[in-house]
PDB file of C-alpha atoms in Angstrom:
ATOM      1  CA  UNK G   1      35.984 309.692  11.253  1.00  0.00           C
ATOM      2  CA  UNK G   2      35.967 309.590   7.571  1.00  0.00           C
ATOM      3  CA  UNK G   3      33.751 306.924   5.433  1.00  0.00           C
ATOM      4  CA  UNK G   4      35.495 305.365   2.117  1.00  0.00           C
ATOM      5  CA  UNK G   5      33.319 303.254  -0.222  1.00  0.00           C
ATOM      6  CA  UNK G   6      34.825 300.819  -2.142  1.00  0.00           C
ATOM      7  CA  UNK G   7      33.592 299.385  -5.538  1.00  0.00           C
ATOM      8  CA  UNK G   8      34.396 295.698  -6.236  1.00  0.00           C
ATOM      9  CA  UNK G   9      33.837 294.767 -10.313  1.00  0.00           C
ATOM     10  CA  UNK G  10      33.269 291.439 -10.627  1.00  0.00           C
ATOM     11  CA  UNK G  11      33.059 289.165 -14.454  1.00  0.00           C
ATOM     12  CA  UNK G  12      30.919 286.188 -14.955  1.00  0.00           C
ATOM     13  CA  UNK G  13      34.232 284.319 -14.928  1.00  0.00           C
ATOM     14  CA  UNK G  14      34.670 284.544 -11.415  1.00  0.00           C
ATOM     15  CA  UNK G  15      31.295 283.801 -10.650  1.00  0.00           C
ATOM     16  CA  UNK G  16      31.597 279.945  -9.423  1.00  0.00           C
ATOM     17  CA  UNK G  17      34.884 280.736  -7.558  1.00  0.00           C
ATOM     18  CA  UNK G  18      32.927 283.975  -5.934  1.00  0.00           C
ATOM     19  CA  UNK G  19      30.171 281.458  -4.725  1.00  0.00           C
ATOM     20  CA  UNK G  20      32.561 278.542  -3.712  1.00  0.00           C
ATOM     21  CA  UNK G  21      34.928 281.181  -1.327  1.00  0.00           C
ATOM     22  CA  UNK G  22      31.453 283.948  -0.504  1.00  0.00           C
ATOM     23  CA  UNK G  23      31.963 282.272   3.193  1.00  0.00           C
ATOM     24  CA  UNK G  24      35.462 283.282   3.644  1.00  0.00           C
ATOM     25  CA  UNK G  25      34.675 286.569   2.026  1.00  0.00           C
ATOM     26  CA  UNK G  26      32.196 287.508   4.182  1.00  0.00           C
ATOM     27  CA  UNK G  27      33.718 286.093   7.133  1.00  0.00           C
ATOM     28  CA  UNK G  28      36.104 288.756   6.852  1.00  0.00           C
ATOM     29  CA  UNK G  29      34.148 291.115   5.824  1.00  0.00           C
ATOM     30  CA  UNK G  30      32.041 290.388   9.111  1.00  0.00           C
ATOM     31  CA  UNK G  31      35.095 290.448  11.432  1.00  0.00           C
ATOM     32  CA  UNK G  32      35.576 294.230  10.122  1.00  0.00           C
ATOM     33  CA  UNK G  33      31.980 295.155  11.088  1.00  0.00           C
ATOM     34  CA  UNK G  34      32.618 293.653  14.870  1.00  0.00           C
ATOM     35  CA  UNK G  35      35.533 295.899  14.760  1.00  0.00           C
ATOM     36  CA  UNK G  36      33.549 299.089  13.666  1.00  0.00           C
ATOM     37  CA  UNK G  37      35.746 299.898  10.571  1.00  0.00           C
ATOM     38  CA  UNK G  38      33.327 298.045   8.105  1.00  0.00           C
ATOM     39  CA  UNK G  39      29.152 299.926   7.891  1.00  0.00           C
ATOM     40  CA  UNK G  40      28.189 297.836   5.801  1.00  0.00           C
ATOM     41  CA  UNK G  41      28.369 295.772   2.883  1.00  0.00           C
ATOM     42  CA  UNK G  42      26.981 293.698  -0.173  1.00  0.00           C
ATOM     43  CA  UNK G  43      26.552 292.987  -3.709  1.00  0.00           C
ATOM     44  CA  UNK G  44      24.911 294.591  -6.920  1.00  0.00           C
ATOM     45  CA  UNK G  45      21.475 292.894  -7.593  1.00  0.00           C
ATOM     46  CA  UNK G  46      23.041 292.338 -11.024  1.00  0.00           C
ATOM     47  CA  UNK G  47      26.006 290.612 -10.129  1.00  0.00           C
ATOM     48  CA  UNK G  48      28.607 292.991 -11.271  1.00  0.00           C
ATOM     49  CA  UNK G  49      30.472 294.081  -8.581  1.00  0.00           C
ATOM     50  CA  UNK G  50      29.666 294.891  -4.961  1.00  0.00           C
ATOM     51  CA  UNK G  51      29.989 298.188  -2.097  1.00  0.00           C
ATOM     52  CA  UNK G  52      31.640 298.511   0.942  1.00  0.00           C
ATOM     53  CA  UNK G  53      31.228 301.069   3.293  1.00  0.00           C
ATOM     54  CA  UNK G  54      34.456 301.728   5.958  1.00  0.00           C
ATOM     55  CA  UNK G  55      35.070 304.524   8.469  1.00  0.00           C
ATOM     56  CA  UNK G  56      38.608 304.439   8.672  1.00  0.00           C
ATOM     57  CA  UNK G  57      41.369 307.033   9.646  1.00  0.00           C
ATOM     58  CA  UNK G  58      42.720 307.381   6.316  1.00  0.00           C
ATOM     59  CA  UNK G  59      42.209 306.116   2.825  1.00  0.00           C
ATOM     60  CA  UNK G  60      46.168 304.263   2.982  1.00  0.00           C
ATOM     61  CA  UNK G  61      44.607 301.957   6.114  1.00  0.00           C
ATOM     62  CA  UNK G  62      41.208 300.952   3.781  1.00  0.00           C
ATOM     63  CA  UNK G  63      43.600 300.105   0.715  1.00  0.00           C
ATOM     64  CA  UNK G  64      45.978 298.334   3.085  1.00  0.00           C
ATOM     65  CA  UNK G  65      42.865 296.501   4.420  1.00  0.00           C
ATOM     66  CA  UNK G  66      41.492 295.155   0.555  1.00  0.00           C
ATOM     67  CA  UNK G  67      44.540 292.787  -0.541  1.00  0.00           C
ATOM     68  CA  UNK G  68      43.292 291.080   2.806  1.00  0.00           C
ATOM     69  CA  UNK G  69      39.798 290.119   1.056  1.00  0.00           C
ATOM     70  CA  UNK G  70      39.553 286.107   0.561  1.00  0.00           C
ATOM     71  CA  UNK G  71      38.560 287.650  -2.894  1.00  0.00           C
ATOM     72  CA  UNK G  72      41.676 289.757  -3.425  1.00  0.00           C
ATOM     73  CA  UNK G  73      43.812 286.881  -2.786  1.00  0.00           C
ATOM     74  CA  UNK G  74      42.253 284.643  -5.692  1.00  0.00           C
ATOM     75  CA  UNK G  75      42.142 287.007  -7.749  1.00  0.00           C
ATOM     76  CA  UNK G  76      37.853 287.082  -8.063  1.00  0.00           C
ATOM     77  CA  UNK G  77      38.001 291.052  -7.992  1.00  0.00           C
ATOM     78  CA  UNK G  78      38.101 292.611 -11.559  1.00  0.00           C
ATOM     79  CA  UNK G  79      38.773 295.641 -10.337  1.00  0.00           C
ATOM     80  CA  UNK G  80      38.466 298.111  -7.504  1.00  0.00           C
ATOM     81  CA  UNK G  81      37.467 301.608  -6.776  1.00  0.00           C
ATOM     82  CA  UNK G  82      38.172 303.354  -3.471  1.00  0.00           C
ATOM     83  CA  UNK G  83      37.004 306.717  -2.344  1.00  0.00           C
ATOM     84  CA  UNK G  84      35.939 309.099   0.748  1.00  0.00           C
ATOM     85  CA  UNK G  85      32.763 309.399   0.555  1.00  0.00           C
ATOM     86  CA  UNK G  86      30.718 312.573   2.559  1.00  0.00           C
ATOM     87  CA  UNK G  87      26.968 311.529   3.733  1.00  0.00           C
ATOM     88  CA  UNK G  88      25.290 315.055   4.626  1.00  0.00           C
ATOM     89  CA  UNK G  89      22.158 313.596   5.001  1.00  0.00           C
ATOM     90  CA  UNK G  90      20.861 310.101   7.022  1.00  0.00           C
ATOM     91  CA  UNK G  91      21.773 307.348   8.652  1.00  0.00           C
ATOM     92  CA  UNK G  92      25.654 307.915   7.711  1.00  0.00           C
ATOM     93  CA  UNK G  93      25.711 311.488   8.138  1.00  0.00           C
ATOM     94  CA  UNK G  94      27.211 313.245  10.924  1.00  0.00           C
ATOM     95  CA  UNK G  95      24.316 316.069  11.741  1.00  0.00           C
TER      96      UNK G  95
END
């Protein structure tokens, strides 16, 4: 099954709102790992944004999935950046 990463871009704006709603956030966010369609997941050391690894059918079902995010629906995500992404080597690869 395909793997999508998705770029979150966070501002310093949203930084006190980020940190007020993280545990909603990453509740979902967690809920999608029980599930399998979520790797993994976390934030740039330098606050700007964050990565999320999904396996997912198709890139429509992960961009259905993000207006979902506790952080989509405040409006704490500058911007956004979805792709498939091919691991041929490691952990995510399929060798």
């Amino acid at each position: 099954m395909p793997i999508f990463a998705v770029h979150y871009v966070y501002t310093d704006a949203t930084a006190a709102a980020r940190l007020e709603n993280r545990p909603e956030h990453r509740a979902w966010l967690n809920n999608l790992v029980d599930q399998g369609t979520i790797l993994t997941s976390g934030p740039y050391p330098d606050g700007t944004g964050a990565l999320i690894l999904f396996r997912a059918e198709s890139l429509q079902f992960v961009t259905d999935l993000l207006p979902q995010d506790p952080f989509a629906k405040l409006g704490l995500i500058e911007d956004k950046r979805a792709v498939e992404w091919l691991p041929v080597m490691g952990v995510f690869s399929e060798e």
